[in-house]
Tab-separated table of C-alpha atoms in Angstrom:
chain	number	residue	atom	x	y	z
A	8	MET	CA	12.441	10.691	-29.842
A	9	LEU	CA	9.260	7.938	-28.623
A	10	PRO	CA	5.998	10.107	-28.430
A	11	ASN	CA	4.990	11.460	-25.331
A	12	PHE	CA	2.006	9.061	-24.247
A	13	PHE	CA	4.211	6.363	-25.030
A	14	ARG	CA	7.320	7.230	-23.087
A	15	VAL	CA	4.513	8.166	-20.185
A	16	ARG	CA	3.097	4.654	-20.227
A	17	ALA	CA	6.764	3.034	-20.149
A	18	LEU	CA	7.644	5.610	-17.626
A	19	GLY	CA	5.076	5.105	-15.385
A	20	ILE	CA	5.151	1.392	-15.918
A	21	ILE	CA	8.639	0.872	-14.998
A	22	GLY	CA	8.279	3.292	-11.726
A	23	ASN	CA	5.055	1.046	-10.616
A	24	VAL	CA	6.722	-1.783	-11.132
A	25	LEU	CA	9.575	-0.811	-8.856
A	26	GLU	CA	7.248	0.817	-6.322
A	27	HIS	CA	5.703	-2.733	-6.419
A	28	TYR	CA	8.269	-4.316	-5.217
A	29	ASP	CA	9.115	-1.699	-2.452
A	30	ASN	CA	5.545	-2.591	-1.186
A	31	ALA	CA	5.622	-6.409	-1.492
A	32	ILE	CA	9.227	-6.961	0.067
A	33	PHE	CA	8.131	-6.251	3.806
A	34	GLY	CA	5.043	-8.678	3.527
A	35	LEU	CA	6.980	-11.303	1.750
A	36	LEU	CA	10.241	-10.642	4.165
A	37	ALA	CA	7.287	-10.566	7.159
A	38	PRO	CA	7.439	-14.229	8.084
A	39	PHE	CA	11.295	-14.163	7.819
A	40	ILE	CA	11.994	-10.944	10.158
A	41	ALA	CA	9.452	-11.478	12.415
A	42	PRO	CA	11.805	-13.666	14.532
A	43	LEU	CA	14.292	-11.039	14.398
A	44	PHE	CA	12.612	-8.446	15.372
A	45	PHE	CA	10.492	-9.477	18.168
A	46	ALA	CA	12.763	-12.352	19.492
A	47	LYS	CA	10.921	-12.479	22.937
A	48	GLU	CA	7.571	-13.484	21.455
A	49	ASP	CA	6.100	-17.065	20.362
A	50	PRO	CA	5.773	-17.675	16.629
A	51	ILE	CA	2.567	-16.621	15.433
A	52	THR	CA	2.497	-13.265	18.105
A	53	ALA	CA	5.711	-12.015	16.234
A	54	LEU	CA	4.557	-12.843	13.111
A	55	ILE	CA	0.527	-11.046	14.227
A	56	LEU	CA	2.953	-8.283	15.462
A	57	THR	CA	5.081	-8.136	12.108
A	58	TYR	CA	1.589	-8.141	9.895
A	59	SER	CA	0.554	-5.575	12.282
A	60	MET	CA	2.554	-2.967	10.596
A	61	LEU	CA	0.924	-3.112	7.318
A	62	VAL	CA	-1.762	-1.419	9.686
A	63	SER	CA	0.420	0.794	10.957
A	64	GLY	CA	0.314	3.056	7.812
A	65	MET	CA	-3.473	3.468	8.423
A	66	ALA	CA	-3.346	7.257	9.021
A	67	MET	CA	-0.298	7.978	6.905
A	68	ARG	CA	-1.495	6.424	3.425
A	69	PRO	CA	-4.761	8.945	3.712
A	70	LEU	CA	-2.302	11.645	4.915
A	71	GLY	CA	0.052	10.928	1.745
A	72	SER	CA	-2.794	10.664	-0.601
A	73	LEU	CA	-4.180	14.327	0.819
A	74	PHE	CA	-0.396	15.863	0.221
A	75	PHE	CA	0.053	13.698	-3.281
A	76	GLY	CA	-3.205	14.223	-4.502
A	77	TRP	CA	-3.416	18.138	-3.545
A	78	MET	CA	0.110	18.246	-5.554
A	79	GLY	CA	-1.209	16.033	-8.600
A	80	ASP	CA	-4.014	18.306	-8.781
A	81	TYR	CA	-2.859	21.975	-7.824
A	82	PHE	CA	0.362	21.386	-9.594
A	83	GLY	CA	0.398	18.117	-12.320
A	84	ARG	CA	0.758	14.366	-11.891
A	85	SER	CA	4.463	14.126	-12.635
A	86	TYR	CA	5.398	16.294	-9.727
A	87	ALA	CA	3.570	14.628	-7.496
A	88	LEU	CA	4.500	11.036	-8.446
A	89	PHE	CA	8.299	12.505	-8.602
A	90	GLY	CA	7.856	13.214	-4.967
A	91	ALA	CA	5.853	10.052	-3.881
A	92	PHE	CA	8.872	7.535	-5.570
A	93	ILE	CA	11.747	9.376	-4.062
A	94	GLY	CA	10.133	8.789	-0.605
A	95	MET	CA	9.383	5.408	-1.570
A	96	ALA	CA	12.768	4.420	-2.645
A	97	ILE	CA	14.408	6.329	0.458
A	98	SER	CA	12.244	4.762	3.063
A	99	THR	CA	12.725	1.287	1.644
A	100	PHE	CA	16.204	1.275	1.710
A	101	ALA	CA	16.503	2.922	5.207
A	102	MET	CA	14.251	-0.404	6.190
A	103	GLY	CA	17.735	-2.146	5.242
A	104	CYS	CA	19.650	-0.546	7.400
A	105	LEU	CA	17.889	-1.152	10.934
A	106	PRO	CA	19.596	-3.260	13.975
A	107	VAL	CA	17.325	-5.752	14.878
A	108	TYR	CA	16.192	-6.595	18.393
A	109	ASN	CA	18.863	-8.047	20.225
A	110	GLN	CA	21.222	-5.645	19.032
A	111	ILE	CA	19.279	-2.415	20.699
A	112	GLY	CA	15.926	-4.035	21.858
A	113	ILE	CA	12.738	-2.797	21.780
A	114	LEU	CA	13.619	0.537	19.582
A	115	ALA	CA	14.552	-2.008	16.531
A	116	PRO	CA	10.617	-2.795	15.702
A	117	ILE	CA	9.517	0.858	17.044
A	118	LEU	CA	12.057	1.775	13.928
A	119	LEU	CA	10.699	-1.004	11.643
A	120	ALA	CA	7.355	0.477	12.363
A	121	LEU	CA	8.536	3.961	12.050
A	122	GLY	CA	9.907	3.370	8.442
A	123	LYS	CA	7.012	1.281	7.172
A	124	MET	CA	4.696	4.497	8.098
A	125	ILE	CA	7.126	7.133	5.919
A	126	GLN	CA	6.922	4.007	3.346
A	127	ASN	CA	2.829	4.197	3.294
A	128	PHE	CA	2.953	7.896	3.522
A	129	CYS	CA	4.355	8.100	0.157
A	130	ALA	CA	2.611	5.317	-1.219
A	131	GLY	CA	-0.460	6.947	-0.720
A	132	GLY	CA	0.188	9.129	-3.345
A	133	SER	CA	1.908	6.709	-6.269
A	134	THR	CA	-0.095	3.528	-6.084
A	135	ALA	CA	-3.337	5.253	-7.637
A	136	GLY	CA	-1.374	8.235	-8.959
A	137	ALA	CA	0.521	6.619	-11.318
A	138	ALA	CA	-2.678	4.456	-12.507
A	139	ILE	CA	-4.190	8.151	-13.075
A	140	PHE	CA	-1.050	8.919	-15.297
A	141	VAL	CA	-1.098	6.379	-17.070
A	142	LEU	CA	-4.527	5.898	-18.421
A	143	GLU	CA	-4.907	9.339	-18.505
A	144	HIS	CA	-2.541	8.995	-21.693
A	145	THR	CA	-4.758	6.255	-23.130
A	146	LYS	CA	-7.874	6.141	-24.855
A	147	LEU	CA	-11.254	5.797	-23.333
A	148	GLU	CA	-12.043	2.263	-25.284
A	149	LYS	CA	-8.567	1.098	-24.370
A	150	ARG	CA	-8.479	1.775	-20.688
A	151	SER	CA	-9.836	-1.278	-19.440
A	152	PHE	CA	-7.197	-3.557	-20.926
A	153	MET	CA	-4.257	-1.025	-20.536
A	154	SER	CA	-5.737	-1.224	-16.824
A	155	SER	CA	-5.099	-4.737	-16.638
A	156	ILE	CA	-1.429	-3.827	-18.299
A	157	TYR	CA	-1.047	-1.476	-15.487
A	158	ASP	CA	-1.945	-4.091	-12.858
A	159	ALA	CA	0.230	-6.592	-14.619
A	160	SER	CA	3.533	-4.339	-13.988
A	161	SER	CA	1.819	-4.743	-10.386
A	162	ILE	CA	2.360	-7.945	-10.213
A	163	LEU	CA	5.466	-7.985	-11.829
A	164	GLY	CA	6.897	-5.592	-9.099
A	165	ALA	CA	5.800	-8.350	-6.131
A	166	LEU	CA	6.783	-10.665	-8.909
A	167	ILE	CA	10.557	-9.700	-8.634
A	168	ALA	CA	10.422	-9.147	-4.645
A	169	SER	CA	9.169	-12.870	-4.424
A	170	ALA	CA	11.214	-14.242	-6.730
A	171	ILE	CA	14.609	-12.739	-5.063
A	172	VAL	CA	13.161	-14.079	-1.227
A	173	PHE	CA	12.522	-17.743	-2.767
A	174	ILE	CA	16.198	-17.319	-3.666
A	175	PHE	CA	17.864	-16.013	-0.507
A	176	SER	CA	15.350	-18.308	1.542
A	177	GLU	CA	16.767	-21.523	-0.847
A	178	GLN	CA	20.242	-21.042	-0.270
A	179	GLU	CA	19.622	-20.105	3.137
A	180	PHE	CA	21.091	-16.782	3.176
A	181	ILE	CA	17.734	-14.950	4.100
A	182	GLU	CA	18.537	-14.134	7.872
A	183	GLN	CA	21.947	-12.713	6.483
A	184	GLY	CA	20.802	-10.983	3.565
A	185	TRP	CA	17.415	-9.661	4.032
A	186	ARG	CA	19.020	-6.077	3.967
A	187	TYR	CA	19.987	-6.210	0.309
A	188	LEU	CA	16.480	-6.737	-0.620
A	189	PHE	CA	15.289	-3.396	0.796
A	190	TRP	CA	18.156	-1.715	-0.280
A	191	PHE	CA	17.182	-2.789	-4.222
A	192	GLY	CA	14.282	-0.939	-3.593
A	193	GLY	CA	16.375	2.576	-3.587
A	194	PHE	CA	16.074	2.431	-7.613
A	195	THR	CA	13.038	3.641	-7.775
A	196	ALA	CA	14.240	6.723	-6.994
A	197	ILE	CA	16.392	6.727	-10.488
A	198	PHE	CA	13.002	6.054	-12.534
A	199	ALA	CA	11.170	8.638	-10.386
A	200	ILE	CA	13.826	11.282	-11.755
A	201	PHE	CA	12.951	10.137	-15.581
A	202	LEU	CA	9.656	10.556	-15.177
A	203	ARG	CA	9.849	13.891	-13.916
A	204	LEU	CA	12.270	15.196	-16.647
A	205	LYS	CA	10.709	12.836	-19.735
A	206	SER	CA	7.106	13.146	-19.243
A	207	LEU	CA	4.241	16.002	-20.249
A	208	GLU	CA	0.446	16.329	-18.830
A	209	VAL	CA	-2.278	15.892	-21.014
A	210	ASN	CA	-4.495	18.812	-22.517
A	211	GLU	CA	-7.279	17.992	-20.760
A	212	PHE	CA	-5.288	18.356	-17.138
A	213	ILE	CA	-3.619	21.335	-18.551
A	214	ASP	CA	-6.719	23.375	-19.077
A	215	LEU	CA	-7.768	23.044	-15.527
A	216	ILE	CA	-4.655	23.833	-13.792
A	217	LYS	CA	-5.645	27.656	-13.162
A	218	ALA	CA	-9.248	26.697	-12.819
A	219	PRO	CA	-10.442	27.392	-9.034
A	220	LYS	CA	-9.969	24.550	-6.489
A	221	MET	CA	-12.855	23.644	-3.739
A	222	LYS	CA	-11.431	23.092	-0.417
A	223	LEU	CA	-10.745	19.878	0.860
A	224	LEU	CA	-14.372	19.529	3.019
A	225	SER	CA	-16.091	20.847	0.345
A	226	LEU	CA	-14.612	18.612	-2.382
A	227	ILE	CA	-15.243	15.072	0.154
A	228	LYS	CA	-18.590	16.269	0.453
A	229	GLN	CA	-19.030	17.224	-2.933
A	230	GLU	CA	-17.594	13.689	-3.694
A	231	TRP	CA	-18.746	11.620	-0.902
A	232	GLY	CA	-20.178	8.506	-3.406
A	233	PRO	CA	-17.765	8.256	-5.525
A	234	LEU	CA	-15.035	8.456	-2.337
A	235	LEU	CA	-17.044	5.515	-0.512
A	236	SER	CA	-17.593	3.429	-3.338
A	237	ILE	CA	-13.551	3.913	-4.302
A	238	ILE	CA	-12.826	2.946	-0.580
A	239	LEU	CA	-14.773	-0.222	-0.274
A	240	VAL	CA	-14.003	-1.393	-3.707
A	241	SER	CA	-10.313	-0.441	-3.658
A	242	GLY	CA	-9.862	-2.140	-0.578
A	243	PHE	CA	-11.450	-5.568	-1.665
A	244	SER	CA	-8.797	-5.371	-4.455
A	245	TYR	CA	-6.177	-4.913	-2.072
A	246	MET	CA	-7.653	-7.767	0.277
A	247	THR	CA	-7.747	-10.469	-2.243
A	248	TYR	CA	-3.782	-10.201	-3.044
A	249	SER	CA	-3.239	-10.005	0.570
A	250	ILE	CA	-4.750	-13.231	0.732
A	251	SER	CA	-3.187	-14.939	-1.801
A	252	PHE	CA	0.387	-13.356	-1.176
A	253	ILE	CA	0.723	-12.380	2.165
A	254	LEU	CA	-1.181	-14.567	4.717
A	255	MET	CA	-1.042	-17.793	2.993
A	256	ASN	CA	2.509	-17.458	3.250
A	257	GLY	CA	2.382	-17.572	7.476
A	258	PHE	CA	-0.632	-19.502	7.598
A	259	VAL	CA	-0.104	-22.463	5.628
A	260	PRO	CA	2.803	-23.495	7.872
A	261	LEU	CA	0.688	-23.054	10.916
A	262	VAL	CA	-1.985	-25.359	9.568
A	263	SER	CA	0.271	-28.049	7.656
A	264	SER	CA	3.956	-29.453	7.348
A	265	ILE	CA	4.756	-26.847	4.387
A	266	SER	CA	7.707	-24.686	5.118
A	267	LYS	CA	8.308	-21.309	4.114
A	268	PRO	CA	10.737	-21.485	1.290
A	269	GLU	CA	8.377	-24.178	-0.713
A	270	LEU	CA	5.593	-21.683	-0.129
A	271	MET	CA	7.910	-19.067	-1.377
A	272	LYS	CA	8.377	-20.977	-4.795
A	273	VAL	CA	4.605	-21.832	-4.942
A	274	ASN	CA	4.312	-17.625	-4.599
A	275	THR	CA	6.789	-17.003	-7.232
A	276	ILE	CA	5.148	-19.126	-9.985
A	277	LEU	CA	1.777	-17.987	-8.824
A	278	LEU	CA	2.564	-14.264	-8.979
A	279	LEU	CA	3.601	-15.259	-12.528
A	280	VAL	CA	0.230	-16.768	-13.315
A	281	ASP	CA	-1.477	-14.019	-12.092
A	282	MET	CA	0.712	-11.138	-14.214
A	283	LEU	CA	0.117	-13.619	-17.267
A	284	MET	CA	-3.515	-13.935	-16.697
A	285	LEU	CA	-4.111	-10.339	-16.177
A	286	PRO	CA	-4.411	-9.055	-19.731
A	287	PHE	CA	-6.613	-12.207	-20.772
A	288	PHE	CA	-9.616	-10.693	-17.989
A	289	GLY	CA	-8.832	-7.113	-19.112
A	290	TYR	CA	-9.882	-8.078	-22.624
A	291	LEU	CA	-12.842	-9.932	-20.985
A	292	GLY	CA	-13.875	-6.701	-19.280
A	293	SER	CA	-13.580	-4.185	-22.880
A	294	LYS	CA	-15.944	-7.152	-24.056
A	295	PHE	CA	-18.613	-7.634	-22.121
A	296	GLY	CA	-17.762	-4.867	-19.094
A	297	LYS	CA	-15.900	-4.019	-16.328
A	298	GLU	CA	-19.009	-4.160	-13.882
A	299	LYS	CA	-20.301	-7.286	-14.964
A	300	LEU	CA	-16.623	-9.068	-14.548
A	301	MET	CA	-16.036	-7.657	-10.693
A	302	ILE	CA	-19.206	-8.478	-9.393
A	303	ALA	CA	-18.639	-12.109	-10.761
A	304	ALA	CA	-15.370	-12.503	-9.335
A	305	ALA	CA	-16.449	-10.709	-5.961
A	306	LEU	CA	-19.554	-13.037	-5.959
A	307	SER	CA	-17.337	-16.355	-6.521
A	308	SER	CA	-15.289	-15.723	-4.388
A	309	ALA	CA	-17.152	-15.193	-1.572
A	310	ILE	CA	-19.004	-18.346	-2.335
A	311	CYS	CA	-15.737	-20.644	-2.517
A	312	MET	CA	-13.589	-18.928	0.008
A	313	ALA	CA	-14.799	-20.958	3.258
A	314	PRO	CA	-14.531	-24.357	1.313
A	315	LEU	CA	-10.845	-23.405	-0.234
A	316	PHE	CA	-9.849	-22.743	3.774
A	317	TYR	CA	-11.044	-25.887	4.943
A	318	LEU	CA	-8.984	-27.706	1.719
A	319	LEU	CA	-5.533	-26.401	3.500
A	320	ASN	CA	-5.751	-28.485	6.856
A	321	GLU	CA	-2.700	-30.517	6.559
A	322	ALA	CA	-2.858	-30.556	2.796
A	323	SER	CA	-0.486	-31.658	0.485
A	324	MET	CA	1.316	-29.122	-1.360
A	325	MET	CA	-0.915	-30.186	-4.417
A	326	ILE	CA	-4.262	-29.043	-2.401
A	327	VAL	CA	-2.139	-25.904	-1.348
A	328	ILE	CA	-1.232	-24.768	-4.778
A	329	LEU	CA	-4.865	-25.535	-6.325
A	330	VAL	CA	-6.232	-23.404	-3.445
A	331	ARG	CA	-3.847	-20.451	-4.035
A	332	PHE	CA	-4.647	-20.808	-7.758
A	333	ILE	CA	-8.250	-20.272	-7.275
A	334	ILE	CA	-8.112	-17.426	-4.777
A	335	VAL	CA	-5.511	-15.956	-7.434
A	336	MET	CA	-7.550	-15.937	-9.975
A	337	PHE	CA	-10.441	-14.425	-8.480
A	338	ALA	CA	-8.378	-11.683	-7.701
A	339	VAL	CA	-7.099	-11.077	-11.299
A	340	ALA	CA	-10.585	-11.071	-12.494
A	341	PHE	CA	-11.583	-8.608	-10.488
A	342	ALA	CA	-8.119	-6.187	-10.300
A	343	SER	CA	-7.822	-6.486	-13.857
A	344	THR	CA	-10.599	-3.798	-14.661
A	345	TYR	CA	-10.617	-1.952	-11.739
A	346	HIS	CA	-8.293	1.371	-12.449
A	347	ALA	CA	-10.606	1.915	-15.399
A	348	TRP	CA	-13.690	1.662	-13.522
A	349	ALA	CA	-12.649	4.132	-10.852
A	350	ILE	CA	-11.288	6.859	-13.191
A	351	GLU	CA	-14.584	6.775	-14.707
A	352	ARG	CA	-16.074	7.678	-11.854
A	353	VAL	CA	-14.445	10.715	-10.847
A	354	LYS	CA	-14.017	14.314	-12.545
A	355	VAL	CA	-10.727	15.252	-14.096
A	356	GLU	CA	-9.816	18.193	-11.797
A	357	HIS	CA	-10.401	16.364	-8.319
A	358	ARG	CA	-9.261	12.760	-9.699
A	359	TYR	CA	-5.852	12.540	-8.298
A	360	THR	CA	-6.736	13.541	-5.016
A	361	ILE	CA	-10.508	11.702	-4.791
A	362	LEU	CA	-8.725	8.378	-6.332
A	363	SER	CA	-5.695	8.939	-4.177
A	364	LEU	CA	-7.335	8.688	-0.923
A	365	GLY	CA	-10.178	6.350	-1.486
A	366	SER	CA	-7.590	4.015	-2.642
A	367	ALA	CA	-5.376	5.035	0.546
A	368	ILE	CA	-8.196	4.761	3.169
A	369	GLY	CA	-9.430	1.603	1.185
A	370	SER	CA	-5.867	-0.528	1.050
A	371	GLN	CA	-5.484	0.937	5.086
A	372	VAL	CA	-8.949	0.202	6.563
A	373	VAL	CA	-10.314	-2.328	4.434
A	374	GLY	CA	-6.989	-4.562	3.238
A	375	ALA	CA	-3.975	-4.323	4.980
A	376	PRO	CA	-5.320	-5.405	8.566
A	377	THR	CA	-6.861	-8.679	6.177
A	378	ALA	CA	-3.609	-10.088	7.458
A	379	ALA	CA	-3.665	-9.589	11.217
A	380	ILE	CA	-7.343	-10.086	11.271
A	381	SER	CA	-7.552	-13.558	9.692
A	382	LEU	CA	-4.918	-14.959	12.129
A	383	TRP	CA	-6.402	-13.438	14.729
A	384	LEU	CA	-9.903	-15.268	13.591
A	385	TYR	CA	-8.092	-18.477	13.278
A	386	LYS	CA	-6.337	-18.496	16.340
A	387	THR	CA	-9.774	-17.512	18.163
A	388	ILE	CA	-11.859	-19.934	17.045
A	389	GLY	CA	-9.367	-22.507	15.775
A	390	SER	CA	-11.283	-23.802	12.583
A	391	THR	CA	-9.029	-23.459	9.363
A	392	MET	CA	-12.247	-21.839	7.611
A	393	SER	CA	-12.518	-18.961	10.289
A	394	PRO	CA	-9.949	-16.553	8.598
A	395	SER	CA	-12.367	-16.621	5.766
A	396	ILE	CA	-15.172	-14.518	7.278
A	397	TYR	CA	-13.790	-11.206	7.042
A	398	PHE	CA	-12.958	-11.882	3.427
A	399	ILE	CA	-16.542	-12.901	2.676
A	400	THR	CA	-17.961	-10.250	4.404
A	401	VAL	CA	-16.527	-7.565	2.433
A	402	SER	CA	-16.909	-9.565	-1.118
A	403	LEU	CA	-20.755	-9.545	-0.419
A	404	LEU	CA	-20.295	-5.518	0.454
A	405	VAL	CA	-18.847	-5.304	-2.507
A	406	SER	CA	-20.438	-6.728	-4.758
A	407	PHE	CA	-23.573	-4.606	-3.817
A	408	ILE	CA	-21.732	-1.326	-4.154
A	409	VAL	CA	-20.422	-2.256	-7.590
A	410	TYR	CA	-23.801	-3.205	-8.618
A	411	ARG	CA	-25.654	-0.302	-7.413
A	412	VAL	CA	-23.217	1.989	-9.352
A	413	SER	CA	-24.030	0.315	-12.308
A	414	LYS	CA	-27.681	0.782	-11.788
A	415	SER	CA	-27.285	4.130	-10.981
A	416	GLU	CA	-25.207	4.895	-13.759
A	417	LYS	CA	-27.843	3.239	-16.542
A	418	ALA	CA	-30.680	5.154	-14.827
A	419	LEU	CA	-28.681	8.468	-15.168
A	420	ALA	CA	-27.688	7.687	-18.955
């Protein structure tokens, strides 16, 4: 039989692959299903409304993180992940069963938004929870590299989703076959069952299960500083991928003659490059320091983002590929050691609640609105550089926060 630590990592990473497939498939299908669920709107408005459903979980992810965080800190990580993964599987499968606007009218987008909200509630307990579960079974000196491997598994889930969407769109089957892509997300439930039955908790956590627990408000008050830093840093990490793999699919066709199927092909290739680069940047983070790598990536992206967006105006496919590759490189460099950085900010007895809550609020308040806000900026200002305004503002703020946290810890040491 495989050792528990290896089995836990394998099951956690496989579950993470499927969970990120579930998360990615909605954003990737948004340009294709927007006309189906908002048939009476113009293309830009329909796309903005569909992207806005990513924001509809703004309340649901934090609520889910509180529920599953409480479960994870009180009863065990595997219990919480089991419930979260099952919920993700059911909600994703259910969205594939929905009728469209031409069948039931305004009820169609309402039900789609409801399905996305339930999915977000469950994702609030799985996204950070699976990382905690994997990294708690990893030696301290190896956490930066394992964090990059875990993130690579997240990209693999998105890569699978992107590849299937590309194949369906190339075969001109996307309008008829989009439901199958949601139904595939139901496989997450299988690995949730294995994860619950075949894994054990780490001794460090078992020793604390029966320890007295703080009330939520007292906990948030005590951990306010780490919580705020997790909110902003995790939100920025989410934002970098939203720019690369969600916004670009809808924005580039608006400012160039490049089609959506062509972009999906580029999407798939860049996701593969992203996944392969993550272990390399994880190694760099282990060697030179997590904070240095994260600050360098955030500052570099802030400097380059406006010129990169300017290049997209009437751009050729080669220019689009170059722009997206550079953005992806910044995203990978920042995200590769994020989980290892985050897990060290919080005590083990509060870890699931604080990291899940911070990640949930950050992804929904800071990260998820990125595509909708960027498109709104473009529609309002009219310049191809205007979508970069929001990103630049957040990246500068995050650079400052990571720097301050690093300096504070050195002063205490």
